Amino acid sequence: MSTRSEHQTVPLSVLLKRELASEKIEKPDIIHGQASQSKKGEDFTLLKTECQRVVGDGVSTYSVFGLFDGHNGSGAAIYSKENLLNNVLAAIPPELSRDEWVAALPRALVAGFVKTDIDFQEKARTSGTTVTFVIIEGWVVTVASVGDSRCILESAEGDIYHLSADHRLECNEEERDRITASGGEVGRLNTGGGAEIGPLRCWPGGLCLSRSIGDMDVGEFIVPVPYVKQVKLSAAGGRLIISSDGVWDALSAEMAFDCCRGMPADAAATQVVKEALHVKGLRDDTTCIVIDIQPPEKVPAAPLPPPKKQGKGVFKSMFRKKPSESSSHVDKEHSEPDVVEELFEEGSAMLAERLDAKYPICNVFKLFMCAVCQVEMKPGEGISIHAGSSNTRKLRPWDGPFLCSSCQEKKEAMEGRRGGMPTPLSLSLSLSLSLSTD
């Protein structure tokens, strides 16, 4: 994964201006296919194309693809499939321009995931689900993920990029540290006599994942805050593969792309599932979605991506990024590259960091509306998302965005600190007024 502190992203406004200047604003063709072999019946998918950002205009369209791999029942997977998109869209302010809408997606996805988790847990069901959620708007691909399903991209140039994070405790040291720091325990199943077997799990509960939606019986250390990555493809396009762990337990990313190269999307999805079953058999639900993002004039059945000139399967965890500047010549320094460019990446489990008010859109978080569940609050009910935070930046506790009491309780539980002393909005405003008169 790329490190944000070492590299700066290309400004979204620059990319959009570049499209307009080069007359490449034309949207790509989105061609998809899916395949699945069921073992437990807990994998579910969401496939929606031609969704309208502005209802009725027929132009501002985007596509949504989701994979929900349930465990301990299918309730959480079904609920997330039916409600997650609406919760994400509800967190995006109305009447935004295209570039503002795209820029708002990463934080709206965080709010949507957390709200979906809170609403589902109120139903007192014990199932959980991984989620890999993909929104495609033009050449911009935004991926949010919790759990161990994955989304990978092979660009038309033949390079492979990982657009999701693996939240298995076995392979994610940062998540293990987060859980233990919050009061949880991480260890293997003890069979007695000191013998330990199986993968690392979070206790209580014994889940081998650190993030999911649902799982109210496991504990609050298992959080629904997604890892989010947003990238912009070159005009040559690329291919996405979204699959559950039934595929990734059998195939590497390179193997998945190699086995279906040159096939149309529907046949490619079938081939990936077939190859995974050939390697390990049907041990789990095995689901695959293949999405081809192509220039409009490209024939759908043509091979995508084309064979590479030098080798195959070059793995990329570092995306091309260029310095962001506010000078008048910034556009000149960002010439059109034929590579995948990263616009956004964040994986912190802390809501105060993920819903920070530092944002390219004015008034995204209304003063009297919860930043997570979008419920309207009366004056005095809102609690600053920074309340009780040890953030070293000079953030005042009355700085927004704000949470309602139930979402604040969820936030504190996820951070392992129930019973904190929140800062009500009324107190915040009073403090702000008193300070302003000094």
Short mmCIF file of C-alpha atoms in Angstrom, two decimals:
data_model
loop_
_atom_site.label_atom_id
_atom_site.label_comp_id
_atom_site.label_asym_id
_atom_site.label_seq_id
_atom_site.Cartn_x
_atom_site.Cartn_y
_atom_site.Cartn_z
CA MET A 1 0.00 0.00 0.00
CA SER A 2 1.18 3.48 -0.67
CA THR A 3 2.12 5.81 2.14
CA ARG A 4 0.34 9.13 2.08
CA SER A 5 3.02 10.93 4.04
CA GLU A 6 5.66 10.12 1.41
CA HIS A 7 3.70 10.95 -1.71
CA GLN A 8 1.18 13.62 -2.56
CA THR A 9 -1.83 12.91 -4.73
CA VAL A 10 -2.73 14.57 -7.99
CA PRO A 11 -5.42 17.21 -7.34
CA LEU A 12 -8.81 15.99 -8.53
CA SER A 13 -9.54 19.40 -10.04
CA VAL A 14 -6.41 19.09 -12.16
CA LEU A 15 -7.50 15.71 -13.47
CA LEU A 16 -10.95 16.97 -14.36
CA LYS A 17 -9.56 20.08 -16.06
CA ARG A 18 -7.19 17.82 -17.96
CA GLU A 19 -10.12 15.77 -19.23
CA LEU A 20 -11.95 18.86 -20.43
CA ALA A 21 -8.89 20.33 -22.08
CA SER A 22 -8.09 17.14 -23.98
CA GLU A 23 -11.74 16.41 -24.78
CA LYS A 24 -11.59 13.07 -22.97
CA ILE A 25 -14.60 13.65 -20.77
CA GLU A 26 -16.43 10.92 -22.68
CA LYS A 27 -17.33 8.11 -20.33
CA PRO A 28 -15.96 4.61 -20.78
CA ASP A 29 -18.01 1.52 -21.52
CA ILE A 30 -18.59 -0.60 -18.41
CA ILE A 31 -18.98 -4.29 -19.21
CA HIS A 32 -19.37 -6.80 -16.40
CA GLY A 33 -19.95 -10.47 -15.70
CA GLN A 34 -20.21 -12.62 -12.60
CA ALA A 35 -19.98 -16.26 -11.62
CA SER A 36 -20.41 -18.17 -8.38
CA GLN A 37 -20.29 -21.64 -6.88
CA SER A 38 -22.14 -21.95 -3.59
CA LYS A 39 -21.09 -24.01 -0.58
CA LYS A 40 -22.91 -22.21 2.26
CA GLY A 41 -25.13 -19.79 0.34
CA GLU A 42 -23.70 -16.72 2.09
CA ASP A 43 -22.16 -14.81 -0.86
CA PHE A 44 -24.26 -12.02 -2.40
CA THR A 45 -23.54 -9.47 -5.12
CA LEU A 46 -24.83 -6.05 -6.14
CA LEU A 47 -24.54 -5.03 -9.81
CA LYS A 48 -25.97 -1.66 -10.82
CA THR A 49 -25.06 0.24 -13.96
CA GLU A 50 -26.38 3.55 -15.28
CA CYS A 51 -27.18 4.90 -11.82
CA GLN A 52 -28.02 8.60 -12.04
CA ARG A 53 -26.20 11.15 -9.90
CA VAL A 54 -28.65 13.81 -11.07
CA VAL A 55 -32.03 12.14 -11.47
CA GLY A 56 -33.51 12.55 -14.90
CA ASP A 57 -30.58 14.06 -16.79
CA GLY A 58 -29.47 10.77 -18.38
CA VAL A 59 -25.86 12.00 -18.44
CA SER A 60 -24.45 11.99 -14.89
CA THR A 61 -24.33 8.21 -14.57
CA TYR A 62 -22.17 5.92 -12.47
CA SER A 63 -21.97 2.18 -11.77
CA VAL A 64 -21.94 0.28 -8.47
CA PHE A 65 -20.64 -3.23 -7.80
CA GLY A 66 -20.63 -4.94 -4.43
CA LEU A 67 -19.59 -8.32 -3.05
CA PHE A 68 -20.89 -9.38 0.36
CA ASP A 69 -19.39 -12.56 1.82
CA GLY A 70 -21.46 -13.46 4.88
CA HIS A 71 -20.50 -15.61 7.85
CA ASN A 72 -22.53 -17.12 10.66
CA GLY A 73 -25.59 -16.72 8.47
CA SER A 74 -26.60 -14.56 5.52
CA GLY A 75 -28.54 -11.81 7.35
CA ALA A 76 -25.77 -9.18 7.41
CA ALA A 77 -24.82 -9.80 3.78
CA ILE A 78 -28.41 -9.44 2.57
CA TYR A 79 -29.05 -6.36 4.70
CA SER A 80 -25.86 -4.68 3.47
CA LYS A 81 -26.69 -5.46 -0.14
CA GLU A 82 -30.11 -3.85 0.25
CA ASN A 83 -29.14 -0.79 2.31
CA LEU A 84 -25.46 0.15 1.97
CA LEU A 85 -25.74 2.12 -1.28
CA ASN A 86 -28.64 4.22 -0.01
CA ASN A 87 -26.73 4.97 3.20
CA VAL A 88 -23.67 6.07 1.23
CA LEU A 89 -25.70 8.32 -1.07
CA ALA A 90 -27.52 9.85 1.92
CA ALA A 91 -24.15 11.03 3.24
CA ILE A 92 -23.39 13.00 0.06
CA PRO A 93 -24.75 16.56 0.08
CA PRO A 94 -27.16 17.40 -2.75
CA GLU A 95 -26.44 19.66 -5.70
CA LEU A 96 -22.73 18.93 -5.96
CA SER A 97 -20.79 19.25 -9.18
CA ARG A 98 -19.22 16.10 -10.62
CA ASP A 99 -15.77 16.74 -9.16
CA GLU A 100 -17.26 17.56 -5.74
CA TRP A 101 -19.41 14.41 -5.85
CA VAL A 102 -16.40 12.23 -6.67
CA ALA A 103 -14.33 13.92 -3.95
CA ALA A 104 -17.13 13.35 -1.41
CA LEU A 105 -17.26 9.58 -2.00
CA PRO A 106 -14.44 8.42 0.34
CA ARG A 107 -15.98 10.02 3.44
CA ALA A 108 -19.53 9.17 2.40
CA LEU A 109 -18.48 5.53 2.12
CA VAL A 110 -17.15 5.59 5.68
CA ALA A 111 -20.41 7.10 6.96
CA GLY A 112 -22.48 4.63 4.93
CA PHE A 113 -20.59 1.58 6.18
CA VAL A 114 -20.86 2.65 9.83
CA LYS A 115 -24.56 3.52 9.56
CA THR A 116 -25.31 0.17 7.90
CA ASP A 117 -23.52 -1.62 10.74
CA ILE A 118 -25.37 0.35 13.44
CA ASP A 119 -28.77 -0.21 11.81
CA PHE A 120 -28.17 -3.93 11.32
CA GLN A 121 -26.97 -4.47 14.88
CA GLU A 122 -30.17 -2.88 16.16
CA LYS A 123 -31.93 -5.90 14.66
CA ALA A 124 -30.04 -8.08 17.19
CA ARG A 125 -28.79 -10.50 14.57
CA THR A 126 -25.49 -12.26 15.06
CA SER A 127 -24.29 -12.73 11.49
CA GLY A 128 -21.59 -10.64 9.84
CA THR A 129 -20.28 -9.93 6.36
CA THR A 130 -17.24 -8.76 4.50
CA VAL A 131 -17.91 -6.01 1.96
CA THR A 132 -16.04 -4.94 -1.14
CA PHE A 133 -17.88 -1.98 -2.65
CA VAL A 134 -16.91 -0.34 -5.93
CA ILE A 135 -18.25 2.88 -7.46
CA ILE A 136 -17.16 3.81 -11.00
CA GLU A 137 -17.75 7.36 -12.21
CA GLY A 138 -16.13 8.01 -15.57
CA TRP A 139 -12.52 6.83 -15.32
CA VAL A 140 -12.47 7.23 -11.52
CA VAL A 141 -12.78 4.02 -9.50
CA THR A 142 -13.50 4.23 -5.75
CA VAL A 143 -13.25 1.05 -3.65
CA ALA A 144 -14.25 0.60 0.01
CA SER A 145 -13.60 -2.69 1.77
CA VAL A 146 -13.87 -4.50 5.09
CA GLY A 147 -12.89 -8.13 5.53
CA ASP A 148 -10.96 -10.43 3.22
CA SER A 149 -12.73 -10.19 -0.11
CA ARG A 150 -10.56 -8.29 -2.56
CA CYS A 151 -10.66 -5.97 -5.55
CA ILE A 152 -7.70 -5.91 -7.92
CA LEU A 153 -7.07 -3.97 -11.12
CA GLU A 154 -5.04 -4.75 -14.20
CA SER A 155 -4.51 -1.63 -16.24
CA ALA A 156 -4.46 -1.63 -20.03
CA GLU A 157 -0.71 -1.19 -19.66
CA GLY A 158 -0.59 -4.60 -17.96
CA ASP A 159 0.24 -3.63 -14.37
CA ILE A 160 -1.62 -5.06 -11.37
CA TYR A 161 -2.89 -2.85 -8.54
CA HIS A 162 -4.51 -3.82 -5.24
CA LEU A 163 -7.49 -1.56 -4.51
CA SER A 164 -8.63 -3.18 -1.25
CA ALA A 165 -7.06 -4.18 2.07
CA ASP A 166 -6.99 -7.62 3.66
CA HIS A 167 -8.35 -7.43 7.20
CA ARG A 168 -7.41 -10.94 8.22
CA LEU A 169 -5.65 -10.79 11.56
CA GLU A 170 -3.16 -13.39 10.38
CA CYS A 171 -1.63 -11.01 7.83
CA ASN A 172 -2.39 -7.53 9.20
CA GLU A 173 -0.11 -6.49 12.07
CA GLU A 174 -1.57 -2.98 12.29
CA GLU A 175 -5.03 -4.38 12.92
CA ARG A 176 -3.71 -6.75 15.58
CA ASP A 177 -2.08 -3.80 17.34
CA ARG A 178 -5.28 -1.75 17.10
CA ILE A 179 -7.40 -4.48 18.69
CA THR A 180 -5.01 -5.15 21.56
CA ALA A 181 -4.60 -1.40 22.19
CA SER A 182 -8.40 -1.13 22.46
CA GLY A 183 -8.61 -3.91 25.05
CA GLY A 184 -9.22 -6.95 22.86
CA GLU A 185 -7.16 -10.12 22.64
CA VAL A 186 -5.65 -11.76 19.59
CA GLY A 187 -4.66 -15.43 19.57
CA ARG A 188 -5.24 -18.85 18.09
CA LEU A 189 -7.78 -21.39 19.22
CA ASN A 190 -6.49 -23.22 22.29
CA THR A 191 -7.40 -26.89 22.24
CA GLY A 192 -6.04 -27.56 25.71
CA GLY A 193 -2.65 -28.56 26.96
CA GLY A 194 -1.09 -25.47 25.39
CA ALA A 195 -1.78 -26.55 21.81
CA GLU A 196 -2.97 -23.77 19.52
CA ILE A 197 -4.46 -24.31 16.09
CA GLY A 198 -5.91 -22.33 13.19
CA PRO A 199 -5.54 -18.68 12.20
CA LEU A 200 -5.24 -15.74 14.57
CA ARG A 201 -8.59 -14.64 15.94
CA CYS A 202 -10.04 -11.78 17.98
CA TRP A 203 -11.36 -12.71 21.40
CA PRO A 204 -14.04 -12.73 22.64
CA GLY A 205 -15.88 -14.15 19.67
CA GLY A 206 -13.11 -15.87 17.76
CA LEU A 207 -13.49 -14.01 14.43
CA CYS A 208 -10.39 -14.13 12.24
CA LEU A 209 -11.26 -10.75 10.66
CA SER A 210 -10.68 -7.35 12.24
CA ARG A 211 -13.32 -5.46 10.22
CA SER A 212 -16.79 -6.37 9.02
CA ILE A 213 -20.41 -5.25 9.07
CA GLY A 214 -22.51 -6.95 11.74
CA ASP A 215 -20.96 -9.45 14.18
CA MET A 216 -22.54 -7.80 17.22
CA ASP A 217 -21.86 -10.96 19.26
CA VAL A 218 -18.12 -10.75 18.64
CA GLY A 219 -17.43 -7.36 20.20
CA GLU A 220 -16.92 -3.74 19.25
CA PHE A 221 -13.28 -4.27 18.35
CA ILE A 222 -14.45 -5.63 15.01
CA VAL A 223 -15.20 -2.34 13.27
CA PRO A 224 -17.11 -1.46 10.07
CA VAL A 225 -14.82 1.43 9.05
CA PRO A 226 -13.63 0.62 5.52
CA TYR A 227 -10.28 0.97 3.85
CA VAL A 228 -10.89 3.29 0.88
CA LYS A 229 -8.82 3.79 -2.25
CA GLN A 230 -9.74 6.03 -5.18
CA VAL A 231 -7.85 5.92 -8.47
CA LYS A 232 -8.16 7.35 -11.95
CA LEU A 233 -7.49 5.09 -14.92
CA SER A 234 -5.92 6.26 -18.13
CA ALA A 235 -8.16 6.53 -21.18
CA ALA A 236 -7.00 3.04 -22.19
CA GLY A 237 -9.05 1.54 -19.34
CA GLY A 238 -8.48 -1.70 -17.48
CA ARG A 239 -10.05 -4.77 -15.88
CA LEU A 240 -11.28 -5.18 -12.29
CA ILE A 241 -11.68 -8.51 -10.52
CA ILE A 242 -13.73 -8.56 -7.30
CA SER A 243 -13.77 -11.93 -5.56
CA SER A 244 -14.51 -13.53 -2.23
CA ASP A 245 -11.86 -15.41 -0.27
CA GLY A 246 -12.92 -18.62 -1.97
CA VAL A 247 -10.98 -17.35 -4.98
CA TRP A 248 -8.05 -15.71 -3.17
CA ASP A 249 -7.38 -18.75 -0.98
CA ALA A 250 -6.62 -20.58 -4.24
CA LEU A 251 -5.29 -17.98 -6.70
CA SER A 252 -2.87 -15.08 -6.63
CA ALA A 253 -3.81 -11.85 -8.38
CA GLU A 254 -1.51 -12.67 -11.27
CA MET A 255 -3.00 -16.16 -11.64
CA ALA A 256 -6.52 -14.73 -11.69
CA PHE A 257 -5.75 -12.30 -14.50
CA ASP A 258 -3.66 -14.78 -16.47
CA CYS A 259 -6.34 -17.46 -16.51
CA CYS A 260 -8.96 -15.18 -18.06
CA ARG A 261 -6.91 -12.85 -20.24
CA GLY A 262 -8.53 -12.20 -23.62
CA MET A 263 -11.98 -13.39 -22.49
CA PRO A 264 -15.08 -11.17 -22.31
CA ALA A 265 -16.17 -10.26 -18.78
CA ASP A 266 -18.84 -12.92 -18.28
CA ALA A 267 -16.61 -15.75 -19.52
CA ALA A 268 -13.69 -14.36 -17.52
CA ALA A 269 -15.65 -14.49 -14.25
CA THR A 270 -16.63 -18.08 -14.93
CA GLN A 271 -13.03 -19.00 -15.72
CA VAL A 272 -11.68 -17.45 -12.51
CA VAL A 273 -14.15 -19.46 -10.40
CA LYS A 274 -13.38 -22.59 -12.40
CA GLU A 275 -9.65 -22.13 -11.88
CA ALA A 276 -10.07 -21.57 -8.13
CA LEU A 277 -12.14 -24.74 -7.78
CA HIS A 278 -9.56 -26.67 -9.80
CA VAL A 279 -6.84 -25.64 -7.36
CA LYS A 280 -8.63 -26.19 -4.01
CA GLY A 281 -12.06 -27.58 -4.68
CA LEU A 282 -15.33 -26.17 -3.35
CA ARG A 283 -14.44 -25.50 0.29
CA ASP A 284 -16.25 -22.17 0.58
CA ASP A 285 -18.62 -19.96 -1.37
CA THR A 286 -16.59 -18.86 -4.40
CA THR A 287 -17.76 -15.72 -6.20
CA CYS A 288 -16.17 -13.53 -8.85
CA ILE A 289 -17.20 -10.27 -10.57
CA VAL A 290 -15.20 -9.09 -13.59
CA ILE A 291 -15.59 -5.50 -14.80
CA ASP A 292 -14.02 -4.20 -18.00
CA ILE A 293 -13.61 -0.42 -18.22
CA GLN A 294 -13.05 0.34 -21.88
CA PRO A 295 -12.88 3.28 -24.27
CA PRO A 296 -16.31 3.65 -25.92
CA GLU A 297 -15.07 2.66 -29.36
CA LYS A 298 -13.43 -0.53 -28.13
CA VAL A 299 -15.10 -3.80 -29.19
CA PRO A 300 -16.40 -5.46 -25.99
CA ALA A 301 -15.11 -8.92 -26.86
CA ALA A 302 -11.58 -7.71 -27.60
CA PRO A 303 -8.87 -8.87 -25.19
CA LEU A 304 -8.44 -6.61 -22.16
CA PRO A 305 -5.79 -5.85 -21.19
CA PRO A 306 -3.52 -6.56 -24.19
CA PRO A 307 -0.44 -8.75 -23.73
CA LYS A 308 2.45 -6.90 -22.14
CA LYS A 309 5.58 -6.18 -24.14
CA GLN A 310 7.91 -6.82 -21.24
CA GLY A 311 6.89 -9.57 -18.85
CA LYS A 312 3.52 -10.05 -17.18
CA GLY A 313 1.92 -9.33 -13.85
CA VAL A 314 4.01 -6.44 -12.58
CA PHE A 315 2.55 -5.86 -9.11
CA LYS A 316 2.06 -2.25 -8.04
CA SER A 317 1.39 -1.17 -4.49
CA MET A 318 2.69 2.33 -5.15
CA PHE A 319 0.61 4.43 -7.51
CA ARG A 320 1.93 7.23 -9.66
CA LYS A 321 1.52 10.48 -7.78
CA LYS A 322 2.69 13.99 -8.49
CA PRO A 323 3.14 17.00 -6.20
CA SER A 324 0.05 19.10 -5.57
CA GLU A 325 0.55 22.84 -6.03
CA SER A 326 -1.71 25.84 -5.93
CA SER A 327 0.27 27.89 -8.46
CA SER A 328 -1.15 28.93 -11.81
CA HIS A 329 1.16 26.56 -13.67
CA VAL A 330 0.02 23.43 -11.80
CA ASP A 331 -1.83 22.08 -14.83
CA LYS A 332 1.33 22.23 -16.91
CA GLU A 333 3.19 20.08 -14.42
CA HIS A 334 0.47 17.39 -14.52
CA SER A 335 0.65 16.21 -18.09
CA GLU A 336 -1.60 13.34 -19.15
CA PRO A 337 0.12 10.06 -18.19
CA ASP A 338 -0.85 6.61 -19.41
CA VAL A 339 -0.83 5.16 -15.90
CA VAL A 340 -3.19 4.62 -13.00
CA GLU A 341 -3.12 7.60 -10.65
CA GLU A 342 -4.09 7.55 -6.99
CA LEU A 343 -6.51 10.24 -5.85
CA PHE A 344 -7.19 9.06 -2.29
CA GLU A 345 -6.16 6.32 0.14
CA GLU A 346 -6.98 5.93 3.82
CA GLY A 347 -7.35 2.93 6.08
CA SER A 348 -7.52 4.30 9.61
CA ALA A 349 -10.20 2.80 11.87
CA MET A 350 -10.60 6.12 13.74
CA LEU A 351 -13.74 8.04 12.78
CA ALA A 352 -12.22 11.34 13.88
CA GLU A 353 -9.59 10.87 11.18
CA ARG A 354 -11.93 9.54 8.50
CA LEU A 355 -14.65 12.18 8.90
CA ASP A 356 -12.31 15.11 9.48
CA ALA A 357 -13.65 18.54 8.56
CA LYS A 358 -10.62 19.24 6.35
CA TYR A 359 -12.41 18.71 3.10
CA PRO A 360 -12.52 20.19 -0.42
CA ILE A 361 -16.25 20.88 -0.15
CA CYS A 362 -17.75 23.71 1.85
CA ASN A 363 -20.50 22.91 4.34
CA VAL A 364 -20.41 19.15 3.74
CA PHE A 365 -21.27 18.45 7.35
CA LYS A 366 -24.23 20.51 8.44
CA LEU A 367 -24.01 21.84 11.97
CA PHE A 368 -27.18 20.13 13.18
CA MET A 369 -26.88 16.83 11.27
CA CYS A 370 -25.02 13.69 12.36
CA ALA A 371 -22.07 13.04 10.05
CA VAL A 372 -22.74 9.27 10.15
CA CYS A 373 -26.48 8.59 10.22
CA GLN A 374 -27.60 11.97 8.79
CA VAL A 375 -30.23 12.39 11.50
CA GLU A 376 -31.12 15.99 12.23
CA MET A 377 -30.22 17.15 15.71
CA LYS A 378 -31.52 19.91 17.91
CA PRO A 379 -29.09 22.55 19.18
CA GLY A 380 -27.23 21.05 22.12
CA GLU A 381 -27.50 17.44 20.96
CA GLY A 382 -24.49 17.27 18.64
CA ILE A 383 -21.18 15.90 19.92
CA SER A 384 -17.94 16.88 18.20
CA ILE A 385 -16.27 13.93 16.52
CA HIS A 386 -13.04 15.17 18.11
CA ALA A 387 -14.41 14.94 21.66
CA GLY A 388 -11.95 13.01 23.81
CA SER A 389 -9.47 12.78 20.94
CA SER A 390 -5.73 12.82 21.60
CA ASN A 391 -5.12 14.27 18.16
CA THR A 392 -1.95 16.31 18.29
CA ARG A 393 -3.22 18.87 15.81
CA LYS A 394 -4.75 22.02 17.25
CA LEU A 395 -8.34 20.87 17.01
CA ARG A 396 -10.86 22.43 19.31
CA PRO A 397 -13.48 20.05 20.78
CA TRP A 398 -16.25 22.21 19.33
CA ASP A 399 -14.91 21.79 15.79
CA GLY A 400 -17.19 19.66 13.64
CA PRO A 401 -18.32 17.45 12.16
CA PHE A 402 -20.76 16.29 14.83
CA LEU A 403 -22.31 12.98 15.84
CA CYS A 404 -25.62 12.11 17.44
CA SER A 405 -25.45 10.37 20.82
CA SER A 406 -25.92 6.85 19.41
CA CYS A 407 -23.20 7.28 16.77
CA GLN A 408 -20.90 8.81 19.40
CA GLU A 409 -21.52 5.75 21.58
CA LYS A 410 -20.62 3.53 18.63
CA LYS A 411 -17.45 5.53 18.01
CA GLU A 412 -16.33 5.23 21.64
CA ALA A 413 -17.07 1.51 21.68
CA MET A 414 -14.99 0.94 18.55
CA GLU A 415 -12.12 2.79 20.18
CA GLY A 416 -12.43 0.77 23.39
CA ARG A 417 -13.43 3.71 25.57
CA ARG A 418 -17.08 3.60 26.52
CA GLY A 419 -18.29 6.12 29.08
CA GLY A 420 -16.22 9.05 27.81
CA MET A 421 -17.20 12.64 28.46
CA PRO A 422 -18.61 14.01 25.20
CA THR A 423 -18.75 17.68 24.38
CA PRO A 424 -22.35 18.71 23.60
CA LEU A 425 -22.84 21.22 20.84
CA SER A 426 -24.41 23.69 23.25
CA LEU A 427 -21.29 23.64 25.44
CA SER A 428 -19.13 23.92 22.33
CA LEU A 429 -20.91 27.02 21.12
CA SER A 430 -20.81 28.59 24.57
CA LEU A 431 -17.06 27.98 24.84
CA SER A 432 -16.54 29.32 21.34
CA LEU A 433 -18.47 32.48 22.13
CA SER A 434 -16.63 33.05 25.41
CA LEU A 435 -13.27 32.61 23.72
CA SER A 436 -14.19 34.96 20.91
CA THR A 437 -14.87 37.74 23.43
CA ASP A 438 -11.46 37.44 25.14
#
